[in-house]
Amino acid sequence: TLTGRGSLLAGVKLDVNQATATDLEAVPGIGKAISAAVVAERGANGPFCPLETLTRVKGIGDKKLEAFSAYLKAGCE
């Protein structure tokens, strides 16, 4: 399966509930801090279902979520 930058280049959305921090860093606008926060939040509080619950991560608001939604999916939708 494609992960990280390879999947994005192929037009495949990353599953935010399966992606590693490194995979998430391939998404435009997600750096090391946010990718680590996403993985930590997912580990502490469970999957992001629906994708809109990604806003529970500090630093991700509605505007960033809108930008990320072109590259991410929740896999449970």
PDB file of C-alpha atoms in Angstrom:
ATOM      1  CA  THR A   1       0.000   0.000   0.000  1.00  0.00           C
ATOM      2  CA  LEU A   2       1.043   3.567  -0.575  1.00  0.00           C
ATOM      3  CA  THR A   3       1.800   5.721   2.415  1.00  0.00           C
ATOM      4  CA  GLY A   4       2.884   9.283   3.013  1.00  0.00           C
ATOM      5  CA  ARG A   5       4.011  11.351   0.047  1.00  0.00           C
ATOM      6  CA  GLY A   6       3.622   8.405  -2.336  1.00  0.00           C
ATOM      7  CA  SER A   7      -0.097   8.122  -1.699  1.00  0.00           C
ATOM      8  CA  LEU A   8      -0.608  11.870  -1.928  1.00  0.00           C
ATOM      9  CA  LEU A   9       1.188  11.973  -5.267  1.00  0.00           C
ATOM     10  CA  ALA A  10      -1.063   9.167  -6.474  1.00  0.00           C
ATOM     11  CA  GLY A  11      -4.154  11.123  -5.369  1.00  0.00           C
ATOM     12  CA  VAL A  12      -5.003   8.672  -2.592  1.00  0.00           C
ATOM     13  CA  LYS A  13      -6.203  10.129   0.702  1.00  0.00           C
ATOM     14  CA  LEU A  14      -4.365   9.046   3.850  1.00  0.00           C
ATOM     15  CA  ASP A  15      -6.411   7.385   6.570  1.00  0.00           C
ATOM     16  CA  VAL A  16      -5.801   9.618   9.578  1.00  0.00           C
ATOM     17  CA  ASN A  17      -6.610   6.670  11.857  1.00  0.00           C
ATOM     18  CA  GLN A  18      -3.893   4.467  10.343  1.00  0.00           C
ATOM     19  CA  ALA A  19      -1.228   6.973   9.267  1.00  0.00           C
ATOM     20  CA  THR A  20       2.043   7.306  11.147  1.00  0.00           C
ATOM     21  CA  ALA A  21       3.425  10.690  12.161  1.00  0.00           C
ATOM     22  CA  THR A  22       5.823  10.462   9.206  1.00  0.00           C
ATOM     23  CA  ASP A  23       2.921   9.749   6.826  1.00  0.00           C
ATOM     24  CA  LEU A  24       1.025  12.760   8.159  1.00  0.00           C
ATOM     25  CA  GLU A  25       4.011  15.044   7.635  1.00  0.00           C
ATOM     26  CA  ALA A  26       3.605  14.486   3.876  1.00  0.00           C
ATOM     27  CA  VAL A  27       0.339  16.449   4.027  1.00  0.00           C
ATOM     28  CA  PRO A  28       0.792  20.126   3.167  1.00  0.00           C
ATOM     29  CA  GLY A  29       0.417  22.164   6.356  1.00  0.00           C
ATOM     30  CA  ILE A  30       1.184  19.310   8.755  1.00  0.00           C
ATOM     31  CA  GLY A  31       4.588  19.475  10.370  1.00  0.00           C
ATOM     32  CA  LYS A  32       6.251  17.434  13.089  1.00  0.00           C
ATOM     33  CA  ALA A  33       4.338  19.076  15.959  1.00  0.00           C
ATOM     34  CA  ILE A  34       0.871  18.586  14.506  1.00  0.00           C
ATOM     35  CA  SER A  35       1.596  15.074  13.225  1.00  0.00           C
ATOM     36  CA  ALA A  36       2.845  14.048  16.672  1.00  0.00           C
ATOM     37  CA  ALA A  37      -0.210  15.660  18.294  1.00  0.00           C
ATOM     38  CA  VAL A  38      -2.564  13.785  15.938  1.00  0.00           C
ATOM     39  CA  VAL A  39      -0.941  10.432  16.734  1.00  0.00           C
ATOM     40  CA  ALA A  40      -0.928  11.168  20.488  1.00  0.00           C
ATOM     41  CA  GLU A  41      -4.578  12.286  20.501  1.00  0.00           C
ATOM     42  CA  ARG A  42      -5.623   9.231  18.506  1.00  0.00           C
ATOM     43  CA  GLY A  43      -3.773   6.980  20.955  1.00  0.00           C
ATOM     44  CA  ALA A  44      -5.263   8.659  24.011  1.00  0.00           C
ATOM     45  CA  ASN A  45      -8.850   9.172  22.863  1.00  0.00           C
ATOM     46  CA  GLY A  46      -9.481   6.804  19.985  1.00  0.00           C
ATOM     47  CA  PRO A  47     -10.021   7.255  16.273  1.00  0.00           C
ATOM     48  CA  PHE A  48     -11.155  10.384  14.521  1.00  0.00           C
ATOM     49  CA  CYS A  49     -14.674   9.481  13.394  1.00  0.00           C
ATOM     50  CA  PRO A  50     -15.828  11.452  11.497  1.00  0.00           C
ATOM     51  CA  LEU A  51     -12.852  13.360  10.116  1.00  0.00           C
ATOM     52  CA  GLU A  52     -14.251  16.593  11.606  1.00  0.00           C
ATOM     53  CA  THR A  53     -13.249  15.350  15.072  1.00  0.00           C
ATOM     54  CA  LEU A  54      -9.652  16.059  14.015  1.00  0.00           C
ATOM     55  CA  THR A  55     -10.326  19.546  15.413  1.00  0.00           C
ATOM     56  CA  ARG A  56      -9.885  18.089  18.909  1.00  0.00           C
ATOM     57  CA  VAL A  57      -6.135  18.274  18.197  1.00  0.00           C
ATOM     58  CA  LYS A  58      -4.643  21.524  19.418  1.00  0.00           C
ATOM     59  CA  GLY A  59      -3.600  23.605  16.431  1.00  0.00           C
ATOM     60  CA  ILE A  60      -6.241  22.219  14.046  1.00  0.00           C
ATOM     61  CA  GLY A  61      -9.226  24.460  13.570  1.00  0.00           C
ATOM     62  CA  ASP A  62     -11.961  24.535  10.970  1.00  0.00           C
ATOM     63  CA  LYS A  63      -9.787  26.309   8.398  1.00  0.00           C
ATOM     64  CA  LYS A  64      -6.925  23.792   8.649  1.00  0.00           C
ATOM     65  CA  LEU A  65      -9.367  20.891   8.688  1.00  0.00           C
ATOM     66  CA  GLU A  66     -10.848  22.155   5.433  1.00  0.00           C
ATOM     67  CA  ALA A  67      -7.374  22.252   3.847  1.00  0.00           C
ATOM     68  CA  PHE A  68      -6.431  18.799   5.200  1.00  0.00           C
ATOM     69  CA  SER A  69      -9.675  17.177   4.022  1.00  0.00           C
ATOM     70  CA  ALA A  70      -8.313  17.157   0.463  1.00  0.00           C
ATOM     71  CA  TYR A  71      -5.575  14.776   1.650  1.00  0.00           C
ATOM     72  CA  LEU A  72      -7.083  12.874   4.599  1.00  0.00           C
ATOM     73  CA  LYS A  73      -9.955  10.529   5.311  1.00  0.00           C
ATOM     74  CA  ALA A  74     -11.126   8.944   8.541  1.00  0.00           C
ATOM     75  CA  GLY A  75     -11.534   5.403   7.229  1.00  0.00           C
ATOM     76  CA  CYS A  76     -14.617   4.890   9.358  1.00  0.00           C
ATOM     77  CA  GLU A  77     -16.936   6.962   7.206  1.00  0.00           C
TER      78      GLU A  77
END
